[in-house]
Tab-separated table of C-alpha atoms in Angstrom:
chain	number	residue	atom	x	y	z
A	16	MET	CA	27.450	54.383	-31.863
A	17	LYS	CA	29.859	53.097	-29.277
A	18	LYS	CA	26.846	52.234	-26.952
A	19	ARG	CA	25.024	50.321	-29.729
A	20	ILE	CA	28.129	48.248	-30.296
A	21	ILE	CA	28.395	47.370	-26.544
A	22	TYR	CA	24.686	46.536	-26.466
A	23	THR	CA	25.009	44.252	-29.462
A	24	LEU	CA	28.017	42.469	-27.903
A	25	SER	CA	26.151	42.074	-24.726
A	26	LEU	CA	23.149	40.362	-26.554
A	27	ILE	CA	25.596	38.048	-28.329
A	28	SER	CA	27.143	37.070	-25.023
A	29	ILE	CA	23.750	36.477	-23.409
A	30	SER	CA	22.748	34.489	-26.500
A	31	PHE	CA	25.886	32.181	-26.218
A	32	LEU	CA	25.140	31.659	-22.414
A	33	SER	CA	21.623	30.697	-23.187
A	34	CYS	CA	22.655	28.273	-25.835
A	35	GLU	CA	25.139	26.781	-23.426
A	36	LYS	CA	22.501	26.382	-20.829
A	37	ASP	CA	20.017	24.873	-23.193
A	38	ASN	CA	22.619	22.286	-24.335
A	39	PHE	CA	22.738	20.502	-20.992
A	40	ASP	CA	22.012	16.915	-21.552
A	41	ALA	CA	18.696	15.580	-20.222
A	42	PRO	CA	18.776	12.845	-17.538
A	43	GLY	CA	19.272	9.504	-19.404
A	44	ALA	CA	18.839	7.106	-16.465
A	45	MET	CA	15.757	5.809	-14.716
A	46	LEU	CA	15.297	4.615	-11.157
A	47	GLU	CA	12.080	2.704	-10.612
A	48	GLY	CA	10.664	0.097	-8.210
A	49	GLN	CA	7.927	-0.784	-5.727
A	50	ILE	CA	7.262	-0.067	-2.043
A	51	MET	CA	7.390	-3.416	-0.215
A	52	TYR	CA	7.062	-4.948	3.106
A	53	GLN	CA	8.654	-8.315	3.002
A	54	ASP	CA	7.002	-9.890	-0.072
A	55	LEU	CA	3.786	-7.671	0.133
A	56	PRO	CA	3.471	-4.737	-2.279
A	57	ILE	CA	2.265	-1.701	-0.423
A	58	SER	CA	-0.438	0.595	-1.937
A	59	VAL	CA	-1.192	4.147	-1.002
A	60	ARG	CA	-3.457	7.120	-1.867
A	61	THR	CA	-2.641	8.979	-5.027
A	62	ASN	CA	-0.141	11.759	-4.518
A	63	SER	CA	-0.013	11.151	-0.837
A	64	ALA	CA	3.288	9.297	-0.256
A	65	GLU	CA	6.713	10.514	-1.272
A	66	LEU	CA	10.412	9.466	-0.961
A	67	GLU	CA	13.365	11.761	-1.164
A	68	LEU	CA	16.569	11.373	-3.124
A	69	TRP	CA	19.810	13.152	-2.226
A	70	GLN	CA	23.073	13.384	-4.075
A	71	ASP	CA	26.211	14.507	-2.186
A	72	GLY	CA	28.990	16.657	-3.692
A	73	TYR	CA	26.982	19.502	-5.303
A	74	ALA	CA	26.757	23.056	-4.182
A	75	LEU	CA	22.968	23.087	-4.318
A	76	ASN	CA	22.353	19.990	-2.137
A	77	GLU	CA	18.534	19.843	-2.601
A	78	PHE	CA	16.415	16.740	-2.507
A	79	ILE	CA	14.716	15.225	-5.449
A	80	PRO	CA	11.075	14.314	-4.633
A	81	VAL	CA	9.973	10.875	-5.722
A	82	PHE	CA	6.208	10.537	-5.939
A	83	ILE	CA	4.625	7.090	-5.366
A	84	ALA	CA	1.684	5.957	-7.444
A	85	GLN	CA	-1.398	4.399	-5.726
A	86	ASP	CA	-0.144	0.860	-6.527
A	87	GLY	CA	3.092	1.597	-4.691
A	88	THR	CA	5.294	1.928	-7.761
A	89	TYR	CA	7.623	4.838	-8.457
A	90	SER	CA	9.870	5.998	-11.298
A	91	VAL	CA	12.206	8.999	-11.543
A	92	SER	CA	14.460	10.197	-14.288
A	93	LEU	CA	18.031	10.825	-13.230
A	94	PHE	CA	21.602	11.152	-14.248
A	95	ASP	CA	23.910	8.183	-13.538
A	96	GLY	CA	25.490	8.454	-10.126
A	97	GLU	CA	25.243	7.592	-6.556
A	98	TYR	CA	22.120	8.756	-4.570
A	99	LYS	CA	20.660	8.362	-1.097
A	100	MET	CA	17.032	7.514	-0.683
A	101	VAL	CA	15.132	8.661	2.419
A	102	ARG	CA	11.877	7.173	3.725
A	103	LYS	CA	10.311	10.350	5.255
A	104	GLY	CA	7.570	10.751	7.710
A	105	GLY	CA	3.836	11.234	7.131
A	106	ASP	CA	3.280	7.995	5.212
A	107	PRO	CA	1.584	4.866	6.506
A	108	TRP	CA	4.896	3.337	7.515
A	109	LEU	CA	7.687	4.130	9.995
A	110	PRO	CA	9.888	6.988	8.868
A	111	GLN	CA	13.612	6.045	8.621
A	112	LEU	CA	15.211	9.456	8.265
A	113	ASN	CA	18.680	8.280	9.369
A	114	ASP	CA	18.622	4.921	7.717
A	115	THR	CA	19.121	5.989	4.098
A	116	ILE	CA	19.312	3.545	1.206
A	117	VAL	CA	22.360	4.066	-0.989
A	118	VAL	CA	21.641	3.340	-4.627
A	119	GLN	CA	23.987	3.418	-7.619
A	120	VAL	CA	21.993	4.508	-10.683
A	121	ASN	CA	23.459	3.281	-13.922
A	122	GLY	CA	21.048	3.397	-16.859
A	123	ASN	CA	17.791	1.745	-16.052
A	124	THR	CA	18.070	0.773	-12.316
A	125	GLN	CA	15.456	-1.281	-10.309
A	126	LEU	CA	15.231	-0.690	-6.538
A	127	ASP	CA	12.321	-2.029	-4.503
A	128	VAL	CA	12.062	0.044	-1.286
A	129	PRO	CA	11.472	-1.863	2.020
A	130	VAL	CA	9.217	-0.142	4.489
A	131	THR	CA	7.662	-1.115	7.902
A	132	PRO	CA	3.978	-0.306	7.729
A	133	TYR	CA	2.082	0.278	10.941
A	134	VAL	CA	-0.527	-2.220	9.758
A	135	THR	CA	-1.103	-4.444	6.699
A	136	ILE	CA	-4.226	-5.751	4.972
A	137	THR	CA	-4.088	-9.270	3.713
A	138	ASN	CA	-6.295	-12.082	2.274
A	139	GLU	CA	-8.677	-9.733	0.693
A	140	SER	CA	-11.460	-11.177	-1.507
A	141	PHE	CA	-14.571	-9.817	-3.039
A	142	GLN	CA	-17.856	-11.571	-3.916
A	143	LEU	CA	-20.822	-9.921	-5.733
A	144	ASN	CA	-24.310	-11.210	-4.747
A	145	GLY	CA	-26.910	-9.337	-6.635
A	146	GLN	CA	-26.525	-5.675	-5.644
A	147	GLN	CA	-24.422	-6.613	-2.602
A	148	LEU	CA	-20.713	-6.684	-2.595
A	149	ASN	CA	-19.165	-8.788	0.134
A	150	SER	CA	-15.578	-7.905	1.070
A	151	SER	CA	-13.499	-10.177	3.326
A	152	PHE	CA	-9.932	-9.416	4.606
A	153	GLN	CA	-7.620	-9.386	7.523
A	154	ILE	CA	-5.820	-6.460	9.251
A	155	ASN	CA	-2.485	-7.293	10.832
A	156	GLN	CA	-0.579	-5.253	13.435
A	157	ILE	CA	3.049	-4.775	12.288
A	158	VAL	CA	4.398	-2.018	14.663
A	159	GLU	CA	3.889	-2.673	18.332
A	160	ASN	CA	1.266	-0.433	20.019
A	161	SER	CA	-0.251	0.531	16.712
A	162	GLU	CA	-4.000	0.532	17.048
A	163	ILE	CA	-6.590	0.607	14.227
A	164	GLN	CA	-8.546	3.871	13.879
A	165	GLU	CA	-10.401	3.548	10.536
A	166	VAL	CA	-11.227	0.884	7.988
A	167	LEU	CA	-13.040	1.666	4.773
A	168	VAL	CA	-14.398	-0.271	1.752
A	169	ILE	CA	-14.207	2.060	-1.151
A	170	LEU	CA	-16.105	1.841	-4.507
A	171	ASP	CA	-15.779	3.884	-7.697
A	172	ASN	CA	-16.177	3.538	-11.455
A	173	SER	CA	-12.679	4.784	-11.988
A	174	ILE	CA	-9.496	2.783	-11.295
A	175	LEU	CA	-8.069	5.759	-9.333
A	176	LEU	CA	-9.869	5.555	-6.036
A	177	ASP	CA	-9.100	6.165	-2.374
A	178	LYS	CA	-10.584	7.816	0.765
A	179	ASN	CA	-10.858	11.128	-0.977
A	180	ILE	CA	-11.706	9.995	-4.571
A	181	ASN	CA	-14.680	7.659	-4.740
A	182	THR	CA	-18.408	7.196	-5.403
A	183	ALA	CA	-19.152	5.395	-2.050
A	184	THR	CA	-17.387	4.149	1.054
A	185	LYS	CA	-18.479	2.025	3.924
A	186	ALA	CA	-16.799	2.338	7.366
A	187	VAL	CA	-16.133	-0.916	9.249
A	188	ASN	CA	-17.629	-1.149	12.732
A	189	LEU	CA	-14.540	-1.404	14.907
A	190	ALA	CA	-16.328	-2.035	18.230
A	191	ASP	CA	-15.370	-5.776	18.250
A	192	PHE	CA	-12.259	-5.410	16.074
A	193	ASP	CA	-9.249	-7.610	16.734
A	194	PHE	CA	-6.075	-7.856	14.555
A	195	ASP	CA	-5.819	-10.933	12.443
A	196	ASP	CA	-9.600	-11.662	12.682
A	197	ASN	CA	-11.380	-12.390	9.352
A	198	ILE	CA	-13.517	-9.201	8.605
A	199	SER	CA	-16.513	-9.596	6.409
A	200	VAL	CA	-18.396	-6.408	5.128
A	201	ASP	CA	-21.539	-6.367	2.950
A	202	MET	CA	-21.982	-3.159	0.982
A	203	GLU	CA	-24.894	-2.270	-1.321
A	204	ILE	CA	-23.869	-1.131	-4.831
A	205	PRO	CA	-24.989	2.520	-5.095
A	206	GLU	CA	-27.679	3.201	-7.727
A	207	ASN	CA	-25.509	5.469	-9.685
A	208	LEU	CA	-22.969	2.560	-10.297
A	209	ARG	CA	-25.543	-0.269	-11.092
A	210	ASN	CA	-25.570	0.542	-14.778
A	211	GLU	CA	-21.875	0.340	-15.161
A	212	ASP	CA	-20.263	-2.818	-16.765
A	213	TYR	CA	-17.752	-2.986	-13.889
A	214	ILE	CA	-16.661	-1.098	-10.839
A	215	PHE	CA	-13.443	-0.955	-8.822
A	216	VAL	CA	-12.950	-1.649	-5.050
A	217	ARG	CA	-10.185	-1.486	-2.568
A	218	ILE	CA	-9.752	-1.568	1.281
A	219	GLY	CA	-8.090	1.169	3.297
A	220	ALA	CA	-7.003	1.098	6.911
A	221	ARG	CA	-5.507	3.764	9.115
A	222	SER	CA	-3.488	3.070	12.315
A	223	SER	CA	-3.242	5.283	15.280
A	224	MET	CA	0.350	6.252	14.304
A	225	SER	CA	-0.416	7.811	10.881
A	226	ASN	CA	-2.806	10.202	9.176
A	227	GLU	CA	-2.679	8.207	5.977
A	228	LEU	CA	-4.354	4.949	5.125
A	229	ILE	CA	-2.718	1.843	3.737
A	230	TYR	CA	-4.557	0.299	0.894
A	231	THR	CA	-5.047	-2.960	-0.899
A	232	ASN	CA	-4.429	-3.086	-4.685
A	233	VAL	CA	-7.452	-2.053	-6.734
A	234	GLN	CA	-9.761	-4.931	-7.754
A	235	LYS	CA	-12.142	-4.890	-10.786
A	236	ILE	CA	-15.639	-6.198	-10.174
A	237	GLU	CA	-17.791	-7.112	-13.224
A	238	LEU	CA	-21.455	-6.245	-12.624
């Protein structure tokens, strides 16, 4: 009988602890923003780029991952407080591991994150001529000694597209490539996309200093 009473009291104690744990408030603040280079929004591959948030003063000092959407936006749910944001390596911009951004989160907080990409893609435009899509754009060297390794025109019938998710790509011939030149690429619309009402297109470029491409924003093309 004594054992049964002790067992019952133990269950009650565990139950109270569980209720106490479950009663923690959920994060009520939101930190959100855009990855930027000067005035240019930076776009990436889905689930490829990531920031880190750190908060000092806690025993378990672990970072909070901040995933970046393909259009370069991010949002993360947090508690109010001071955080340090780290631009880590492996992304199509210079890592700045020791140059953290201190942000005071208070309710809904907006923070655009400045980065220095190895290259940028600008002045992109697209023109449909029958079954041919003409893409024109420029690639600009931002980081000294960064060379261009790969340039792709990417098509799909979904708005989520990149080097790995697509219906078709066309690699740009880099034999005569020069930074800041106007690049023009003609690409035939694949047969399995021709019956669509519209398709999506974006340009991707990879520098010699990164394994990840930097992208333009997705453009919708009416067929």
